[in-house]
mmCIF file of C-alpha atoms (C1' of nucleotides) in Angstrom:
data_model
loop_
_atom_site.group_PDB
_atom_site.id
_atom_site.type_symbol
_atom_site.label_atom_id
_atom_site.label_comp_id
_atom_site.label_asym_id
_atom_site.label_seq_id
_atom_site.Cartn_x
_atom_site.Cartn_y
_atom_site.Cartn_z
ATOM 1 C CA MET A 1 141.847 97.987 104.775
ATOM 2 C CA ARG A 2 139.635 95.840 103.769
ATOM 3 C CA LEU A 3 137.702 96.708 100.229
ATOM 4 C CA ASP A 4 134.748 94.350 99.604
ATOM 5 C CA PRO A 5 133.223 94.582 95.602
ATOM 6 C CA LEU A 6 131.088 96.941 96.559
ATOM 7 C CA ASP A 7 133.545 100.046 97.876
ATOM 8 C CA GLU A 8 134.941 98.835 94.504
ATOM 9 C CA LYS A 9 132.299 100.025 92.963
ATOM 10 C CA ILE A 10 131.579 103.393 95.113
ATOM 11 C CA ILE A 11 135.608 104.434 94.259
ATOM 12 C CA GLN A 12 134.944 104.151 90.376
ATOM 13 C CA ALA A 13 131.404 105.731 90.475
ATOM 14 C CA LEU A 14 132.709 108.338 92.655
ATOM 15 C CA THR A 15 136.152 108.170 90.322
ATOM 16 C CA ARG A 16 134.269 109.118 87.158
ATOM 17 C CA ASP A 17 132.126 112.207 88.749
ATOM 18 C CA GLY A 18 133.001 112.887 91.967
ATOM 19 C CA ARG A 19 130.154 115.645 92.596
ATOM 20 C CA ARG A 20 127.894 112.662 91.783
ATOM 21 C CA SER A 21 125.251 112.252 94.622
ATOM 22 C CA PHE A 22 125.029 109.701 97.959
ATOM 23 C CA ALA A 23 121.506 108.450 95.896
ATOM 24 C CA ALA A 24 123.005 107.911 92.513
ATOM 25 C CA VAL A 25 125.569 105.826 93.354
ATOM 26 C CA GLY A 26 123.709 104.192 95.395
ATOM 27 C CA ALA A 27 121.530 102.864 92.136
ATOM 28 C CA GLU A 28 124.508 101.927 90.326
ATOM 29 C CA VAL A 29 126.158 99.924 93.164
ATOM 30 C CA GLY A 30 122.928 98.016 94.686
ATOM 31 C CA LEU A 31 122.519 100.041 97.785
ATOM 32 C CA SER A 32 120.465 103.030 98.979
ATOM 33 C CA ALA A 33 121.975 106.659 99.426
ATOM 34 C CA PRO A 34 122.790 106.545 103.087
ATOM 35 C CA ALA A 35 124.241 102.969 103.084
ATOM 36 C CA VAL A 36 126.295 104.902 100.015
ATOM 37 C CA LYS A 37 127.367 108.092 102.782
ATOM 38 C CA ARG A 38 128.623 105.210 105.142
ATOM 39 C CA ARG A 39 130.560 103.038 102.852
ATOM 40 C CA VAL A 40 131.849 106.849 102.141
ATOM 41 C CA ASP A 41 132.465 108.074 105.188
ATOM 42 C CA ARG A 42 134.310 105.081 106.145
ATOM 43 C CA LEU A 43 136.431 105.051 103.241
ATOM 44 C CA VAL A 44 137.850 108.611 103.800
ATOM 45 C CA ALA A 45 137.965 107.840 107.161
ATOM 46 C CA ALA A 46 140.411 104.688 106.666
ATOM 47 C CA GLY A 47 142.557 107.415 104.117
ATOM 48 C CA THR A 48 141.549 105.385 101.257
ATOM 49 C CA ILE A 49 139.667 108.379 99.562
ATOM 50 C CA THR A 50 142.093 111.526 99.810
ATOM 51 C CA GLY A 51 139.134 113.542 98.714
ATOM 52 C CA PHE A 52 136.919 115.501 96.547
ATOM 53 C CA THR A 53 138.797 118.047 93.108
ATOM 54 C CA ALA A 54 137.853 119.918 90.368
ATOM 55 C CA VAL A 55 140.677 118.066 87.831
ATOM 56 C CA VAL A 56 141.552 122.033 86.021
ATOM 57 C CA ASP A 57 142.941 121.809 82.440
ATOM 58 C CA ALA A 58 146.240 123.187 83.371
ATOM 59 C CA ALA A 59 147.334 124.547 80.013
ATOM 60 C CA ALA A 60 143.512 126.836 80.270
ATOM 61 C CA LEU A 61 144.942 128.428 83.392
ATOM 62 C CA GLY A 62 147.956 129.481 81.288
ATOM 63 C CA TRP A 63 150.440 126.557 82.498
ATOM 64 C CA THR A 64 151.230 125.582 79.040
ATOM 65 C CA THR A 65 155.068 124.936 79.713
ATOM 66 C CA GLU A 66 155.489 120.786 81.372
ATOM 67 C CA ALA A 67 158.619 119.348 82.084
ATOM 68 C CA TYR A 68 160.522 116.934 84.238
ATOM 69 C CA VAL A 69 162.666 117.255 86.000
ATOM 70 C CA GLU A 70 165.975 115.050 87.886
ATOM 71 C CA LEU A 71 168.013 116.547 90.497
ATOM 72 C CA TYR A 72 171.291 115.536 91.408
ATOM 73 C CA CYS A 73 172.214 116.433 94.863
ATOM 74 C CA SER A 74 175.658 116.472 96.891
ATOM 75 C CA GLY A 75 175.566 114.766 99.835
ATOM 76 C CA GLN A 76 171.523 112.574 100.337
ATOM 77 C CA PRO A 77 168.997 115.417 101.215
ATOM 78 C CA ARG A 78 166.242 114.067 103.626
ATOM 79 C CA PRO A 79 163.395 113.311 101.804
ATOM 80 C CA ALA A 80 161.617 115.493 104.785
ATOM 81 C CA LEU A 81 164.148 118.368 103.110
ATOM 82 C CA LEU A 82 163.538 117.889 99.767
ATOM 83 C CA ALA A 83 159.522 118.036 100.594
ATOM 84 C CA GLN A 84 160.501 121.387 102.614
ATOM 85 C CA ASP A 85 162.280 122.326 100.338
ATOM 86 C CA LEU A 86 160.656 122.116 96.695
ATOM 87 C CA GLU A 87 156.946 122.330 98.343
ATOM 88 C CA ARG A 88 157.942 126.450 98.458
ATOM 89 C CA LEU A 89 158.035 126.660 94.323
ATOM 90 C CA PRO A 90 154.126 126.247 93.865
ATOM 91 C CA GLU A 91 155.418 125.879 90.246
ATOM 92 C CA VAL A 92 156.973 122.058 91.087
ATOM 93 C CA VAL A 93 153.604 119.906 90.813
ATOM 94 C CA SER A 94 155.340 116.865 92.655
ATOM 95 C CA ALA A 95 158.082 115.513 93.373
ATOM 96 C CA CYS A 96 159.066 111.587 94.673
ATOM 97 C CA THR A 97 162.736 110.325 95.569
ATOM 98 C CA VAL A 98 164.200 107.783 93.146
ATOM 99 C CA THR A 99 166.050 104.542 92.214
ATOM 100 C CA GLY A 100 169.125 105.644 89.201
ATOM 101 C CA ASN A 101 171.851 108.096 88.765
ATOM 102 C CA ALA A 102 169.073 111.062 89.882
ATOM 103 C CA ASP A 103 168.229 111.701 93.200
ATOM 104 C CA ALA A 104 164.163 113.255 92.842
ATOM 105 C CA LEU A 105 162.462 113.602 89.868
ATOM 106 C CA LEU A 106 160.227 116.530 89.781
ATOM 107 C CA ARG A 107 156.649 117.191 87.090
ATOM 108 C CA ILE A 108 157.069 121.574 86.988
ATOM 109 C CA ARG A 109 153.911 123.028 85.230
ATOM 110 C CA THR A 110 154.961 126.546 84.133
ATOM 111 C CA ALA A 111 153.343 130.000 81.799
ATOM 112 C CA GLY A 112 156.785 129.930 79.624
ATOM 113 C CA VAL A 113 160.333 128.523 78.523
ATOM 114 C CA ARG A 114 161.096 131.735 79.670
ATOM 115 C CA HIS A 115 159.520 130.997 82.898
ATOM 116 C CA PHE A 116 161.132 127.344 83.378
ATOM 117 C CA GLU A 117 164.092 128.563 83.312
ATOM 118 C CA ARG A 118 163.551 131.141 86.607
ATOM 119 C CA VAL A 119 162.721 127.860 87.736
ATOM 120 C CA LEU A 120 164.956 125.846 87.454
ATOM 121 C CA GLN A 121 166.799 129.116 88.854
ATOM 122 C CA ARG A 122 165.625 128.430 91.250
ATOM 123 C CA LEU A 123 165.952 124.768 92.240
ATOM 124 C CA THR A 124 169.749 125.149 91.476
ATOM 125 C CA GLU A 125 170.004 127.596 93.988
ATOM 126 C CA LEU A 126 169.459 125.108 96.792
ATOM 127 C CA ASP A 127 172.840 124.911 98.090
ATOM 128 C CA TYR A 128 172.660 121.078 97.355
ATOM 129 C CA VAL A 129 171.577 120.761 94.133
ATOM 130 C CA THR A 130 174.270 120.303 92.081
ATOM 131 C CA HIS A 131 172.715 120.150 88.399
ATOM 132 C CA THR A 132 169.019 119.238 87.021
ATOM 133 C CA LYS A 133 167.897 117.638 83.839
ATOM 134 C CA THR A 134 165.151 118.707 81.782
ATOM 135 C CA THR A 135 162.636 116.566 79.401
ATOM 136 C CA LEU A 136 160.218 119.203 78.184
ATOM 137 C CA VAL A 137 156.215 117.446 78.320
ATOM 138 C CA LEU A 138 155.942 117.573 73.827
ATOM 139 C CA SER A 139 152.111 115.745 74.052
ATOM 140 C CA PRO A 140 150.378 114.375 76.825
ATOM 141 C CA LEU A 141 148.505 111.403 75.649
ATOM 142 C CA PHE A 142 146.824 110.428 78.906
ATOM 143 C CA GLU A 143 145.785 111.005 82.381
ATOM 144 C CA ARG A 144 143.946 108.787 84.475
ATOM 145 C CA ALA A 145 143.392 107.561 87.507
ATOM 146 C CA ARG A 146 143.582 103.547 89.055
ATOM 147 C CA SER A 147 141.014 103.244 90.287
ATOM 148 C CA GLU A 148 140.145 99.668 90.828
ATOM 149 C CA ALA A 149 141.184 97.200 93.691
ATOM 150 C CA ASN A 150 144.339 94.936 93.711
ATOM 151 C CA PRO A 151 142.666 91.506 93.580
ATOM 152 C CA ALA A 152 145.291 90.797 95.780
ATOM 153 C CA GLY A 153 145.359 94.043 97.706
ATOM 154 C CA MET B 1 138.659 131.264 78.027
ATOM 155 C CA ARG B 2 138.906 134.609 80.061
ATOM 156 C CA LEU B 3 139.001 134.037 84.199
ATOM 157 C CA ASP B 4 138.043 136.684 86.297
ATOM 158 C CA PRO B 5 139.007 136.419 90.015
ATOM 159 C CA LEU B 6 136.017 135.373 91.359
ATOM 160 C CA ASP B 7 136.177 131.864 88.277
ATOM 161 C CA GLU B 8 139.345 131.583 90.139
ATOM 162 C CA LYS B 9 138.407 131.290 93.718
ATOM 163 C CA ILE B 10 135.227 129.217 92.947
ATOM 164 C CA ILE B 11 138.009 126.928 90.732
ATOM 165 C CA GLN B 12 141.005 127.067 93.851
ATOM 166 C CA ALA B 13 137.715 126.171 96.887
ATOM 167 C CA LEU B 14 136.483 123.322 94.655
ATOM 168 C CA THR B 15 140.116 122.231 94.006
ATOM 169 C CA ARG B 16 140.135 121.356 98.093
ATOM 170 C CA ASP B 17 136.738 119.993 98.331
ATOM 171 C CA GLY B 18 135.332 118.809 94.615
ATOM 172 C CA ARG B 19 131.911 118.240 97.120
ATOM 173 C CA ARG B 20 131.632 121.971 98.660
ATOM 174 C CA SER B 21 127.899 123.049 98.317
ATOM 175 C CA PHE B 22 127.416 125.395 95.713
ATOM 176 C CA ALA B 23 126.459 127.568 98.792
ATOM 177 C CA ALA B 24 129.370 127.072 100.797
ATOM 178 C CA VAL B 25 131.488 127.952 98.125
ATOM 179 C CA GLY B 26 129.395 131.278 97.660
ATOM 180 C CA ALA B 27 130.052 131.755 100.958
ATOM 181 C CA GLU B 28 133.606 132.290 100.730
ATOM 182 C CA VAL B 29 133.978 134.187 97.411
ATOM 183 C CA GLY B 30 131.060 136.691 97.925
ATOM 184 C CA LEU B 31 128.401 135.527 95.381
ATOM 185 C CA SER B 32 125.411 133.478 95.678
ATOM 186 C CA ALA B 33 124.193 130.082 95.202
ATOM 187 C CA PRO B 34 123.129 129.861 91.793
ATOM 188 C CA ALA B 35 125.580 133.046 91.102
ATOM 189 C CA VAL B 36 128.085 129.887 91.844
ATOM 190 C CA LYS B 37 126.141 126.844 90.232
ATOM 191 C CA ARG B 38 125.924 128.854 86.695
ATOM 192 C CA ARG B 39 130.203 129.900 86.446
ATOM 193 C CA VAL B 40 130.881 126.515 87.320
ATOM 194 C CA ASP B 41 128.802 125.496 84.027
ATOM 195 C CA ARG B 42 129.932 127.997 81.948
ATOM 196 C CA LEU B 43 133.680 126.506 83.136
ATOM 197 C CA VAL B 44 132.595 122.951 82.709
ATOM 198 C CA ALA B 45 131.504 123.489 79.002
ATOM 199 C CA ALA B 46 135.178 125.712 78.294
ATOM 200 C CA GLY B 47 136.302 122.958 79.637
ATOM 201 C CA THR B 48 138.761 124.979 81.894
ATOM 202 C CA ILE B 49 136.834 122.685 84.219
ATOM 203 C CA THR B 50 137.879 119.027 83.405
ATOM 204 C CA GLY B 51 135.415 117.849 86.032
ATOM 205 C CA PHE B 52 134.817 116.359 89.840
ATOM 206 C CA THR B 53 136.555 113.272 90.830
ATOM 207 C CA ALA B 54 137.659 111.640 94.433
ATOM 208 C CA VAL B 55 141.260 111.466 95.133
ATOM 209 C CA VAL B 56 142.440 107.742 96.417
ATOM 210 C CA ASP B 57 145.389 106.386 98.217
ATOM 211 C CA ALA B 58 146.844 103.586 95.192
ATOM 212 C CA ALA B 59 148.977 102.140 97.952
ATOM 213 C CA ALA B 60 145.874 101.826 100.035
ATOM 214 C CA LEU B 61 144.129 100.305 96.581
ATOM 215 C CA GLY B 62 147.079 97.511 96.680
ATOM 216 C CA TRP B 63 149.364 99.236 93.759
ATOM 217 C CA THR B 64 152.626 99.939 96.319
ATOM 218 C CA THR B 65 155.150 100.057 93.364
ATOM 219 C CA GLU B 66 155.165 103.246 91.468
ATOM 220 C CA ALA B 67 157.982 103.774 88.441
ATOM 221 C CA TYR B 68 158.457 105.998 85.344
ATOM 222 C CA VAL B 69 159.667 104.607 82.287
ATOM 223 C CA GLU B 70 161.508 105.565 79.745
ATOM 224 C CA LEU B 71 159.950 104.294 76.085
ATOM 225 C CA TYR B 72 162.698 104.550 73.236
ATOM 226 C CA CYS B 73 161.347 103.860 69.386
ATOM 227 C CA SER B 74 162.759 103.055 65.763
ATOM 228 C CA GLY B 75 160.304 105.376 63.465
ATOM 229 C CA GLN B 76 158.998 107.810 64.438
ATOM 230 C CA PRO B 77 155.545 106.583 66.432
ATOM 231 C CA ARG B 78 152.468 108.585 65.928
ATOM 232 C CA PRO B 79 151.411 109.817 69.235
ATOM 233 C CA ALA B 80 147.238 109.199 68.342
ATOM 234 C CA LEU B 81 148.868 105.009 68.014
ATOM 235 C CA LEU B 82 151.000 105.947 71.262
ATOM 236 C CA ALA B 83 148.642 106.417 73.107
ATOM 237 C CA GLN B 84 146.100 104.286 71.813
ATOM 238 C CA ASP B 85 148.149 100.782 72.468
ATOM 239 C CA LEU B 86 149.918 102.579 75.651
ATOM 240 C CA GLU B 87 145.743 103.066 77.156
ATOM 241 C CA ARG B 88 145.266 99.231 76.871
ATOM 242 C CA LEU B 89 147.924 98.462 79.547
ATOM 243 C CA PRO B 90 145.794 99.765 82.806
ATOM 244 C CA GLU B 91 149.287 100.062 84.522
ATOM 245 C CA VAL B 92 150.116 103.241 82.442
ATOM 246 C CA VAL B 93 148.505 106.260 84.485
ATOM 247 C CA SER B 94 150.462 108.592 82.341
ATOM 248 C CA ALA B 95 151.713 109.186 79.417
ATOM 249 C CA CYS B 96 153.442 111.855 76.910
ATOM 250 C CA THR B 97 155.880 112.426 74.299
ATOM 251 C CA VAL B 98 159.248 114.626 75.112
ATOM 252 C CA THR B 99 161.991 115.927 74.612
ATOM 253 C CA GLY B 100 165.762 114.691 74.545
ATOM 254 C CA ASN B 101 166.212 110.857 73.551
ATOM 255 C CA ALA B 102 163.232 108.924 74.857
ATOM 256 C CA ASP B 103 160.398 109.460 72.688
ATOM 257 C CA ALA B 104 157.396 109.381 75.762
ATOM 258 C CA LEU B 105 157.461 109.047 79.252
ATOM 259 C CA LEU B 106 155.526 106.327 81.284
ATOM 260 C CA ARG B 107 153.807 106.778 84.888
ATOM 261 C CA ILE B 108 153.306 103.626 85.960
ATOM 262 C CA ARG B 109 150.999 101.842 88.917
ATOM 263 C CA THR B 110 151.230 98.234 89.502
ATOM 264 C CA ALA B 111 151.013 95.517 92.217
ATOM 265 C CA GLY B 112 155.015 94.986 92.874
ATOM 266 C CA VAL B 113 158.073 94.740 90.801
ATOM 267 C CA ARG B 114 156.680 90.863 89.273
ATOM 268 C CA HIS B 115 153.877 92.913 88.307
ATOM 269 C CA PHE B 116 155.915 95.763 87.089
ATOM 270 C CA GLU B 117 158.102 92.796 84.939
ATOM 271 C CA ARG B 118 155.474 91.823 82.990
ATOM 272 C CA VAL B 119 154.094 95.373 81.931
ATOM 273 C CA LEU B 120 157.707 96.668 80.483
ATOM 274 C CA GLN B 121 157.430 93.395 78.467
ATOM 275 C CA ARG B 122 154.192 94.217 77.165
ATOM 276 C CA LEU B 123 155.949 96.964 76.534
ATOM 277 C CA THR B 124 158.625 95.851 74.558
ATOM 278 C CA GLU B 125 156.650 93.663 72.411
ATOM 279 C CA LEU B 126 154.956 96.558 70.568
ATOM 280 C CA ASP B 127 156.773 96.597 67.655
ATOM 281 C CA TYR B 128 158.175 100.034 67.016
ATOM 282 C CA VAL B 129 159.124 99.357 70.953
ATOM 283 C CA THR B 130 163.554 99.370 71.000
ATOM 284 C CA HIS B 131 164.220 99.661 74.709
ATOM 285 C CA THR B 132 163.283 100.949 77.270
ATOM 286 C CA LYS B 133 164.690 102.300 80.825
ATOM 287 C CA THR B 134 163.393 102.633 84.085
ATOM 288 C CA THR B 135 163.153 104.951 86.911
ATOM 289 C CA LEU B 136 161.254 103.601 90.049
ATOM 290 C CA VAL B 137 159.923 105.948 93.120
ATOM 291 C CA LEU B 138 161.109 105.504 96.344
ATOM 292 C CA SER B 139 159.318 107.992 97.856
ATOM 293 C CA PRO B 140 156.720 109.954 96.724
ATOM 294 C CA LEU B 141 157.483 113.392 98.119
ATOM 295 C CA PHE B 142 153.909 115.580 97.658
ATOM 296 C CA GLU B 143 151.069 115.554 94.773
ATOM 297 C CA ARG B 144 149.051 118.810 94.262
ATOM 298 C CA ALA B 145 147.368 120.909 91.309
ATOM 299 C CA ARG B 146 148.388 124.155 89.910
ATOM 300 C CA SER B 147 144.567 125.943 90.388
ATOM 301 C CA GLU B 148 145.969 129.347 90.586
ATOM 302 C CA ALA B 149 145.363 130.817 86.974
ATOM 303 C CA ASN B 150 148.479 132.744 85.314
ATOM 304 C CA PRO B 151 148.276 136.145 85.866
ATOM 305 C CA ALA B 152 148.619 136.475 81.520
ATOM 306 C CA GLY B 153 146.871 133.295 80.512
ATOM 307 C "C1'" DC C 1 123.120 139.991 90.155
ATOM 308 C "C1'" DC C 2 119.340 139.172 93.710
ATOM 309 C "C1'" DT C 3 115.730 136.479 95.850
ATOM 310 C "C1'" DG C 4 111.586 133.348 96.279
ATOM 311 C "C1'" DA C 5 109.919 128.259 96.011
ATOM 312 C "C1'" DA C 6 109.699 123.880 94.751
ATOM 313 C "C1'" DA C 7 112.526 119.840 93.893
ATOM 314 C "C1'" DC C 8 115.962 117.026 95.435
ATOM 315 C "C1'" DG C 9 119.640 115.340 98.818
ATOM 316 C "C1'" DT C 10 122.036 114.988 103.221
ATOM 317 C "C1'" DC C 11 122.568 112.641 107.444
ATOM 318 C "C1'" DG C 12 120.676 111.670 111.265
ATOM 319 C "C1'" DA C 13 117.969 108.054 114.431
ATOM 320 C "C1'" DC C 14 115.541 103.730 114.520
ATOM 321 C "C1'" DG C 15 114.467 99.079 114.165
ATOM 322 C "C1'" DG C 16 115.299 94.614 111.056
ATOM 323 C "C1'" DG C 17 118.540 90.432 109.361
ATOM 324 C "C1'" DC D 1 128.655 93.927 111.955
ATOM 325 C "C1'" DC D 2 125.664 96.320 107.960
ATOM 326 C "C1'" DC D 3 121.622 97.056 105.554
ATOM 327 C "C1'" DG D 4 117.118 99.727 104.981
ATOM 328 C "C1'" DT D 5 113.319 103.662 105.728
ATOM 329 C "C1'" DC D 6 112.189 107.770 107.615
ATOM 330 C "C1'" DG D 7 111.813 112.757 108.338
ATOM 331 C "C1'" DA D 8 114.302 117.197 109.778
ATOM 332 C "C1'" DC D 9 117.067 119.828 107.722
ATOM 333 C "C1'" DG D 10 120.095 121.869 104.159
ATOM 334 C "C1'" DT D 11 121.154 122.978 98.801
ATOM 335 C "C1'" DT D 12 119.505 122.761 94.207
ATOM 336 C "C1'" DT D 13 117.390 124.804 90.854
ATOM 337 C "C1'" DC D 14 113.976 126.939 88.628
ATOM 338 C "C1'" DA D 15 111.520 131.211 87.694
ATOM 339 C "C1'" DG D 16 111.098 136.819 88.112
ATOM 340 C "C1'" DG D 17 112.431 140.704 89.273
#
DNA sequence: CCTGAAACGTCGACGGG
DNA sequence: CCCGTCGACGTTTCAGG
């Protein structure tokens, strides 16, 4: 889908504050509230905007341990199977298949190292998993969205 | 901060749809709209809810290349310095210091491998960076928030 | 915590560039 | 096509109980 500069500004405004009113966004970008709403509806329908969400501090909810786990598998489990199996584990926050020796890279959040150990065990119980390699997060430095459009996009 | 079951349900509702009205959330959790608003205001003030945002499809904005980069450094650059230097590169979407041989783990989004190569070069231009190790993302499998509270939290 | 009323936001329909 | 204006309806946000 093609984005004009107004769409981009709207996306940036709603990325900064997903609950801003259409009127407030319109005042910022130079449109009326209905015009902003029409564009947002279009962006959501096109899948450019996937949704709106509250951003929650994981540590405040008790998820104090964060880790990246490389998954090494025998055979090549299909991505769809991996997704299905890994999504059953609520501690797996994101997962992707990757280049390199590992087959998948997982991001995991748990309530402590004890809890993390149990998750590792459940991962190795998957029949195609041969071993794992854990990288524990020490200090999260920052995290942000890329809401600017690529000029060549 | 202490969360009761109602707070937790409110957080989950707003995680699923960050633009839900307080009235709609209240209908779901069994509270009036003003009661929900007071609780959300309190959660935001306490930092449990960090903010609200639009979720954007990076690929739709032209960021088609995603990678994880391990950063190997000489000396031990302080986390604050790393954060400051890395945040200047808009392609670095998140960063953290980690256990293991690498000093930091970066998540990077670019408009293609050419663009990614330029980012790698800028990373190695940081004087304390000795080398990097790249893992390219093939298929993102899923990504989600952990909005349930840990019972022991 | 709830209720009620005023201010505000949303979202359709309509007409102009 | 996309914009803006208007008006009805729903939501937010106070105050007071």
